[in-house]
Amino acid sequence: RLYRCWEENGYFHEEPDPARPPFIICMPPPNVTGRAHLGHGSTYTPMDVLTRFHRMLGNNADWLPGLDHAAIATEAVIVREMAKEGLAREDLGREAFVARAWEWSRTYGGEIETQFRILGFGPDWQRARFTMDDGLSAAVRKVFVQLYREGLIYRGKRMINWDAKGKTTVSDAEVDHVERDATLWHVRYPLEGDSTNGITVATTRPETMLGDVAIAVHPEDERYTALVGKSVLLPPLLERAIPIVTDEKVDPTFGTGAVKVTPAHDPTDYEIGLRHGLSMPSIMDFDARITGIEIGVGPYEGLDRFDARTRIVDALRDKGLLVKEEPYRHAISISERTGDVIEPLLSLQWFVKMESLAAPALQAYRDGRLRITPKSGGKTYEQWLENIRDWNVSRQIWWGHRLPVWYAPDDKPIVAETEEEAFEIAQREHGTTAIVRDPDTLDTWFSSGLWPFSILGWPEKTPELAHWYPSQVLITGSEIIFLWVARMVMLGIHFMGNVPFRDVVLTPLVFDAVGRKMSKSLGNAIDPMELAEKYGADAFRLSILRQMRLESQDIRYQESRCEEARNFNNKIWNATRYMLGLPEAMPGALTLPKSESLTLADRWILATLHDTIARVTQALQTFDFGGAAETLWRFVWYEFCDWYLEATKLPENAPTRAGVLSFVWNNAMRLLHPIEPFITEEVWLSLPHDGQTIMTATWPDPLEVPVDREAAALFDDVREATERIRNLRAEIGLQPKERVVLDVPVNVGPDVAALLAHLCAGTVRTSSAAGHTVAQALASVKPEAPKNVLEERYRKEISRLRDEVERLERKLANGQFVAKAAPDVVAKERSKLNGYRQEFARVETALAELTSEGDSRS
RNA sequence: GGGCGGUUAGCUCAGUGGGAGAGCGCUUCCUUGACACGGAAGAGGUCAUAAGUUCAAUCCUUAUACCGCCCACCA
């Protein structure tokens, strides 16, 4: 109900307004196929919090949402769906397939937007974009063409990562390295013409032997010096001879110190091959099957790579060429998306040249134009950019931005923004229009890399682009710092001349209670939608924010967190009910009772509110969401409810309470609103307020809250006295309503006396002993209690104080300390000692009086 | 192999160069006129280990152990 009202009234929407400071956040576009998970809680909640906060501050704040076409993920969904109908991609044909993907995206995609609404996220939906829409697609083509013409995009035959399951290349950033148990096979390659001699190599991938073109050893490895230059026969077929070469890259200490060189199927071997001018025959096709298309593979033709491995190992064993098999644990490359084992293949693909793009992105971070929180994220960012390699951007799938590339009959690429332009170029440069478009599409991250300016209308010169670029902050998970963040910075600098955002905030990863990753297969995944249903969206948001710390890289989450937050909200609700149930009406929220009429408790809660506003504001400005949440939790529950609300039940405090409650609670709701939008709106609307919605209410200003430090300190003294007295009451075993007589040694004034009596369920009896301040009097309030209880209590106190006094005396007697420590520290320690001594004397006197009383009575 | 982070109460985590903190859990009491999704009181810790710097170290430095994350072409 509230959300609908907000959206219908356009509260999330903003127009660029140069009169106000901009505050823009570009939402990391969730996958069109995606569903909300806990990671969205830790990443998107902070974005919503900041946007709401800055809107209340009066800034031109807008949160720009969108969806990502998620090329590989979406294509996989469609393929799976089609498989149920017995259809393959090719049965449909490209055009029909893409049409189906569009239809699917429109019909079933974007479910996550509904979920975001339930969670209270309020981006400017009117500005929602999709990475495949016309404007963004045009931006993609323009960027590709420009980079090509600048020589920053090229086509080349390079080692790429092949995902055989997804039937596409993937970039280095999308490859995971996973430790797995494997086997290290030692294989003997017999010397050509002398089969009694040979060289043994260790390999984990015998199936690639068919593509071996050499054996390499280290140049200084004396074991093999005599063999270098000779040739060996390639097992298991023993039909082809390959040379033994030397290369620095070979580690003589690993395995046998000799390595087989398969340039078409291993990145290191590829480099060795380049250095030695070796041939690079491919023996595996895009289905990860052995192929003899380039070189003879004998009976292994057409076998799947893993079957081929088994068959080749068997053959080696039969022929006595398998010297040794040993278990071996090592890291293998896995496709992030499909989980399939990555096959390094030599293939003709499109690449973005990264070096000249990376340098300015690195510089921007180093000179502080780009800040990264936490600092450790900055290190990661630097390290990656320093070692960056070219980015393979062509993908062999159909769903996505098709490469704006055509080929002339001689296979020369023609790169153009439109087909018309491509025809023109073809006619002009090749004298023909018989050109064929490249079937490949672009890496999803190519279009998301343009997000910060493409969603603002680039390449058009829009008012949004003029006023809102660059944005202020990007919030995202640290796992896509390479895939996304670094690329946005590089492309932003290149095309806009400026970093796309001032701050990057990396949110922690969410793990389960025992630190495991949340996953469906482990069954430990928690669905935020279920939590929202059970405990409320506000509770979910608060629970996750409360655990966030600036420097933390992970948080452990469990459902009980949400339950606690729900309890907190229940507390807010009940506190509100209390106020609404008071006999007097709540006056307007923006004016306080006359200053001189404020009670001690009033002054205390106002001073506390003042500090809370300052702290929360500071925390949100520095992205310390956990700090903000924790501060508010403490204020609402342990200060406002536990102490102030209780104090207002005292009749003497009644005259001013409605005004102060109204004022303080209104402020508290505004402070809490960015974190808990729903309950704060509901409460705010049910109490006196100014305006239509808390969303556009102004952010609390500490300068508008009167502060009386002296009164606040006195109230704190009362709190401390109260705690001591309650402790004694518990020891005596008094029932809550049983009153206790309190001896207060000076006339502390009727307000303090009444407050103390109320909070302790006591009857105050003031005597007027001289020489005490009110604070001292409070410190020595003596409840009437059985002699033995008091005596034990006093003895405990004396013992504790004696320890403290002795500790400090020792410290101050240390000449080194007095001479070398900072003077203010010494002074502080001295005054502490004095305080303890006075307290010690006081308790000792009290004990003496107690025992003498007892004596006279007995 | 390289980089980063962590180790503080049973659990999850704050924090500070000079008197160890919170929430949950636990124990005792309380259906007190907002709230049992609550209130009051309480128990519980040689701040991972070792050395160093310092008048003083849980905090700074170094090393070690264990845990986690990221990066990486030793077959």
PDB file of C-alpha atoms in Angstrom, chain A residues 557-727:
ATOM      1  CA  TYR A 557      23.919 -14.382   8.186  1.00  0.00           C
ATOM      2  CA  GLN A 558      21.256 -16.374   9.885  1.00  0.00           C
ATOM      3  CA  GLU A 559      17.530 -16.079  10.158  1.00  0.00           C
ATOM      4  CA  SER A 560      17.673 -15.162  13.842  1.00  0.00           C
ATOM      5  CA  ARG A 561      19.120 -11.811  12.755  1.00  0.00           C
ATOM      6  CA  CYS A 562      15.899 -11.057  11.017  1.00  0.00           C
ATOM      7  CA  GLU A 563      13.897 -12.117  14.025  1.00  0.00           C
ATOM      8  CA  GLU A 564      15.850  -9.684  16.214  1.00  0.00           C
ATOM      9  CA  ALA A 565      15.135  -6.878  13.763  1.00  0.00           C
ATOM     10  CA  ARG A 566      11.461  -7.808  13.760  1.00  0.00           C
ATOM     11  CA  ASN A 567      11.521  -7.526  17.548  1.00  0.00           C
ATOM     12  CA  PHE A 568      13.078  -4.116  17.210  1.00  0.00           C
ATOM     13  CA  ASN A 569      10.270  -3.026  14.919  1.00  0.00           C
ATOM     14  CA  ASN A 570       7.746  -4.400  17.362  1.00  0.00           C
ATOM     15  CA  LYS A 571       9.371  -2.205  19.950  1.00  0.00           C
ATOM     16  CA  ILE A 572       8.950   0.847  17.717  1.00  0.00           C
ATOM     17  CA  TRP A 573       5.362  -0.068  17.175  1.00  0.00           C
ATOM     18  CA  ASN A 574       4.612  -0.413  20.864  1.00  0.00           C
ATOM     19  CA  ALA A 575       6.403   2.778  21.770  1.00  0.00           C
ATOM     20  CA  THR A 576       4.195   4.522  19.232  1.00  0.00           C
ATOM     21  CA  ARG A 577       1.102   2.932  20.742  1.00  0.00           C
ATOM     22  CA  TYR A 578       2.158   4.264  24.109  1.00  0.00           C
ATOM     23  CA  MET A 579       2.360   7.791  22.753  1.00  0.00           C
ATOM     24  CA  LEU A 580      -0.956   7.533  20.969  1.00  0.00           C
ATOM     25  CA  GLY A 581      -2.546   6.276  24.179  1.00  0.00           C
ATOM     26  CA  LEU A 582      -1.468   9.202  26.313  1.00  0.00           C
ATOM     27  CA  PRO A 583      -4.324  11.344  27.611  1.00  0.00           C
ATOM     28  CA  GLU A 584      -2.888  14.518  26.143  1.00  0.00           C
ATOM     29  CA  ALA A 585      -2.787  15.139  22.428  1.00  0.00           C
ATOM     30  CA  MET A 586       0.503  15.056  20.554  1.00  0.00           C
ATOM     31  CA  PRO A 587       1.371  18.604  19.587  1.00  0.00           C
ATOM     32  CA  GLY A 588       3.118  19.463  16.317  1.00  0.00           C
ATOM     33  CA  ALA A 589       6.383  17.720  15.794  1.00  0.00           C
ATOM     34  CA  LEU A 590       8.499  20.654  14.858  1.00  0.00           C
ATOM     35  CA  THR A 591       8.239  22.780  17.973  1.00  0.00           C
ATOM     36  CA  LEU A 592       9.410  21.929  21.439  1.00  0.00           C
ATOM     37  CA  PRO A 593       7.957  23.068  24.786  1.00  0.00           C
ATOM     38  CA  LYS A 594       9.530  26.234  26.183  1.00  0.00           C
ATOM     39  CA  SER A 595      13.128  25.626  27.067  1.00  0.00           C
ATOM     40  CA  GLU A 596      12.765  26.544  30.740  1.00  0.00           C
ATOM     41  CA  SER A 597       9.921  24.075  31.207  1.00  0.00           C
ATOM     42  CA  LEU A 598      11.937  21.053  29.997  1.00  0.00           C
ATOM     43  CA  THR A 599      12.579  18.375  32.580  1.00  0.00           C
ATOM     44  CA  LEU A 600      15.853  16.640  33.279  1.00  0.00           C
ATOM     45  CA  ALA A 601      14.784  13.625  31.230  1.00  0.00           C
ATOM     46  CA  ASP A 602      13.666  15.867  28.375  1.00  0.00           C
ATOM     47  CA  ARG A 603      17.026  17.567  28.284  1.00  0.00           C
ATOM     48  CA  TRP A 604      18.821  14.266  28.389  1.00  0.00           C
ATOM     49  CA  ILE A 605      16.930  12.658  25.519  1.00  0.00           C
ATOM     50  CA  LEU A 606      17.318  15.815  23.429  1.00  0.00           C
ATOM     51  CA  ALA A 607      21.078  15.860  23.966  1.00  0.00           C
ATOM     52  CA  THR A 608      21.173  12.177  23.106  1.00  0.00           C
ATOM     53  CA  LEU A 609      19.097  12.781  19.986  1.00  0.00           C
ATOM     54  CA  HIS A 610      21.474  15.540  18.990  1.00  0.00           C
ATOM     55  CA  ASP A 611      24.447  13.202  19.194  1.00  0.00           C
ATOM     56  CA  THR A 612      22.568  10.442  17.406  1.00  0.00           C
ATOM     57  CA  ILE A 613      21.711  12.705  14.466  1.00  0.00           C
ATOM     58  CA  ALA A 614      25.336  13.751  14.152  1.00  0.00           C
ATOM     59  CA  ARG A 615      26.595  10.200  14.343  1.00  0.00           C
ATOM     60  CA  VAL A 616      24.101   8.689  11.911  1.00  0.00           C
ATOM     61  CA  THR A 617      24.655  11.470   9.395  1.00  0.00           C
ATOM     62  CA  GLN A 618      28.386  11.012   9.599  1.00  0.00           C
ATOM     63  CA  ALA A 619      28.068   7.232   9.280  1.00  0.00           C
ATOM     64  CA  LEU A 620      25.905   7.444   6.153  1.00  0.00           C
ATOM     65  CA  GLN A 621      28.230   9.963   4.564  1.00  0.00           C
ATOM     66  CA  THR A 622      31.121   7.558   5.002  1.00  0.00           C
ATOM     67  CA  PHE A 623      29.156   4.467   3.876  1.00  0.00           C
ATOM     68  CA  ASP A 624      29.268   2.975   7.375  1.00  0.00           C
ATOM     69  CA  PHE A 625      25.834   1.409   7.171  1.00  0.00           C
ATOM     70  CA  GLY A 626      26.424  -0.932  10.067  1.00  0.00           C
ATOM     71  CA  GLY A 627      27.451   1.974  12.264  1.00  0.00           C
ATOM     72  CA  ALA A 628      24.347   3.933  11.329  1.00  0.00           C
ATOM     73  CA  ALA A 629      22.066   0.977  12.025  1.00  0.00           C
ATOM     74  CA  GLU A 630      23.749   0.178  15.320  1.00  0.00           C
ATOM     75  CA  THR A 631      23.575   3.796  16.516  1.00  0.00           C
ATOM     76  CA  LEU A 632      19.870   3.971  15.766  1.00  0.00           C
ATOM     77  CA  TRP A 633      19.199   0.622  17.368  1.00  0.00           C
ATOM     78  CA  ARG A 634      20.833   1.792  20.549  1.00  0.00           C
ATOM     79  CA  PHE A 635      19.063   5.116  20.525  1.00  0.00           C
ATOM     80  CA  VAL A 636      15.580   3.786  19.891  1.00  0.00           C
ATOM     81  CA  TRP A 637      15.670   0.802  22.167  1.00  0.00           C
ATOM     82  CA  TYR A 638      18.156   1.406  24.928  1.00  0.00           C
ATOM     83  CA  GLU A 639      17.924   5.132  25.301  1.00  0.00           C
ATOM     84  CA  PHE A 640      14.532   6.277  24.118  1.00  0.00           C
ATOM     85  CA  CYS A 641      12.378   3.301  25.141  1.00  0.00           C
ATOM     86  CA  ASP A 642      14.220   2.030  28.182  1.00  0.00           C
ATOM     87  CA  TRP A 643      14.868   5.343  29.847  1.00  0.00           C
ATOM     88  CA  TYR A 644      13.072   8.277  28.367  1.00  0.00           C
ATOM     89  CA  LEU A 645       9.733   6.588  27.860  1.00  0.00           C
ATOM     90  CA  GLU A 646       9.843   5.219  31.397  1.00  0.00           C
ATOM     91  CA  ALA A 647      10.683   8.671  32.727  1.00  0.00           C
ATOM     92  CA  THR A 648       7.643  10.184  31.038  1.00  0.00           C
ATOM     93  CA  LYS A 649       5.388   7.968  33.129  1.00  0.00           C
ATOM     94  CA  LEU A 650       6.268  10.071  36.154  1.00  0.00           C
ATOM     95  CA  PRO A 651       3.407  12.568  36.697  1.00  0.00           C
ATOM     96  CA  GLU A 652       5.889  15.368  37.308  1.00  0.00           C
ATOM     97  CA  ASN A 653       7.188  14.880  33.793  1.00  0.00           C
ATOM     98  CA  ALA A 654       3.775  14.906  32.155  1.00  0.00           C
ATOM     99  CA  PRO A 655       3.458  18.580  31.206  1.00  0.00           C
ATOM    100  CA  THR A 656       6.221  18.554  28.611  1.00  0.00           C
ATOM    101  CA  ARG A 657       6.288  14.929  27.542  1.00  0.00           C
ATOM    102  CA  ALA A 658       3.870  15.060  24.618  1.00  0.00           C
ATOM    103  CA  GLY A 659       5.831  17.804  22.931  1.00  0.00           C
ATOM    104  CA  VAL A 660       9.188  16.158  23.463  1.00  0.00           C
ATOM    105  CA  LEU A 661       7.976  12.691  22.486  1.00  0.00           C
ATOM    106  CA  SER A 662       6.460  14.051  19.335  1.00  0.00           C
ATOM    107  CA  PHE A 663       9.604  15.953  18.444  1.00  0.00           C
ATOM    108  CA  VAL A 664      12.071  13.206  19.253  1.00  0.00           C
ATOM    109  CA  TRP A 665      10.081  10.373  17.703  1.00  0.00           C
ATOM    110  CA  ASN A 666       9.524  12.356  14.545  1.00  0.00           C
ATOM    111  CA  ASN A 667      13.269  12.912  14.286  1.00  0.00           C
ATOM    112  CA  ALA A 668      14.015   9.283  15.049  1.00  0.00           C
ATOM    113  CA  MET A 669      11.644   8.088  12.333  1.00  0.00           C
ATOM    114  CA  ARG A 670      13.289  10.370   9.800  1.00  0.00           C
ATOM    115  CA  LEU A 671      16.749   9.104  10.770  1.00  0.00           C
ATOM    116  CA  LEU A 672      15.576   5.552  10.446  1.00  0.00           C
ATOM    117  CA  HIS A 673      13.591   6.001   7.268  1.00  0.00           C
ATOM    118  CA  PRO A 674      16.349   5.220   4.752  1.00  0.00           C
ATOM    119  CA  ILE A 675      16.939   1.911   6.482  1.00  0.00           C
ATOM    120  CA  GLU A 676      13.344   0.998   7.314  1.00  0.00           C
ATOM    121  CA  PRO A 677      11.120   2.837   4.869  1.00  0.00           C
ATOM    122  CA  PHE A 678       7.793   1.192   5.659  1.00  0.00           C
ATOM    123  CA  ILE A 679       7.415   1.267   9.416  1.00  0.00           C
ATOM    124  CA  THR A 680       8.844   4.767   9.635  1.00  0.00           C
ATOM    125  CA  GLU A 681       6.341   6.063   7.095  1.00  0.00           C
ATOM    126  CA  GLU A 682       3.482   4.419   8.942  1.00  0.00           C
ATOM    127  CA  VAL A 683       4.535   5.779  12.327  1.00  0.00           C
ATOM    128  CA  TRP A 684       5.406   9.183  10.954  1.00  0.00           C
ATOM    129  CA  LEU A 685       2.001   9.503   9.337  1.00  0.00           C
ATOM    130  CA  SER A 686       0.192   8.400  12.480  1.00  0.00           C
ATOM    131  CA  LEU A 687       1.834  11.099  14.616  1.00  0.00           C
ATOM    132  CA  PRO A 688       1.942  14.844  14.009  1.00  0.00           C
ATOM    133  CA  HIS A 689       3.952  15.509  10.866  1.00  0.00           C
ATOM    134  CA  ASP A 690       4.556  18.060   8.211  1.00  0.00           C
ATOM    135  CA  GLY A 691       4.146  17.053   4.583  1.00  0.00           C
ATOM    136  CA  GLN A 692       2.727  14.185   2.556  1.00  0.00           C
ATOM    137  CA  THR A 693       5.363  11.555   3.079  1.00  0.00           C
ATOM    138  CA  ILE A 694       8.400  10.938   5.203  1.00  0.00           C
ATOM    139  CA  MET A 695      10.250  10.248   1.956  1.00  0.00           C
ATOM    140  CA  THR A 696      10.472  13.939   1.201  1.00  0.00           C
ATOM    141  CA  ALA A 697      10.686  15.149   4.785  1.00  0.00           C
ATOM    142  CA  THR A 698      13.908  16.946   5.598  1.00  0.00           C
ATOM    143  CA  TRP A 699      16.828  15.150   7.154  1.00  0.00           C
ATOM    144  CA  PRO A 700      17.170  15.948  10.889  1.00  0.00           C
ATOM    145  CA  ASP A 701      19.557  18.749  11.726  1.00  0.00           C
ATOM    146  CA  PRO A 702      21.479  18.534  14.997  1.00  0.00           C
ATOM    147  CA  LEU A 703      21.512  22.332  15.178  1.00  0.00           C
ATOM    148  CA  GLU A 704      17.744  22.298  15.665  1.00  0.00           C
ATOM    149  CA  VAL A 705      18.000  20.186  18.790  1.00  0.00           C
ATOM    150  CA  PRO A 706      18.751  22.011  22.024  1.00  0.00           C
ATOM    151  CA  VAL A 707      21.602  20.578  24.036  1.00  0.00           C
ATOM    152  CA  ASP A 708      22.018  20.936  27.798  1.00  0.00           C
ATOM    153  CA  ARG A 709      25.120  18.920  28.627  1.00  0.00           C
ATOM    154  CA  GLU A 710      24.963  19.626  32.338  1.00  0.00           C
ATOM    155  CA  ALA A 711      21.437  18.295  32.627  1.00  0.00           C
ATOM    156  CA  ALA A 712      22.309  15.308  30.465  1.00  0.00           C
ATOM    157  CA  ALA A 713      25.223  14.465  32.745  1.00  0.00           C
ATOM    158  CA  LEU A 714      23.009  14.730  35.797  1.00  0.00           C
ATOM    159  CA  PHE A 715      20.476  12.396  34.229  1.00  0.00           C
ATOM    160  CA  ASP A 716      23.304   9.949  33.567  1.00  0.00           C
ATOM    161  CA  ASP A 717      24.152  10.122  37.281  1.00  0.00           C
ATOM    162  CA  VAL A 718      20.555   9.271  38.046  1.00  0.00           C
ATOM    163  CA  ARG A 719      20.770   6.320  35.655  1.00  0.00           C
ATOM    164  CA  GLU A 720      23.880   5.017  37.336  1.00  0.00           C
ATOM    165  CA  ALA A 721      22.362   5.397  40.779  1.00  0.00           C
ATOM    166  CA  THR A 722      19.263   3.621  39.524  1.00  0.00           C
ATOM    167  CA  GLU A 723      21.275   0.691  38.259  1.00  0.00           C
ATOM    168  CA  ARG A 724      23.068   0.331  41.575  1.00  0.00           C
ATOM    169  CA  ILE A 725      19.878   0.492  43.541  1.00  0.00           C
ATOM    170  CA  ARG A 726      18.106  -2.001  41.292  1.00  0.00           C
ATOM    171  CA  ASN A 727      21.019  -4.331  41.740  1.00  0.00           C
TER     172      ASN A 727
END
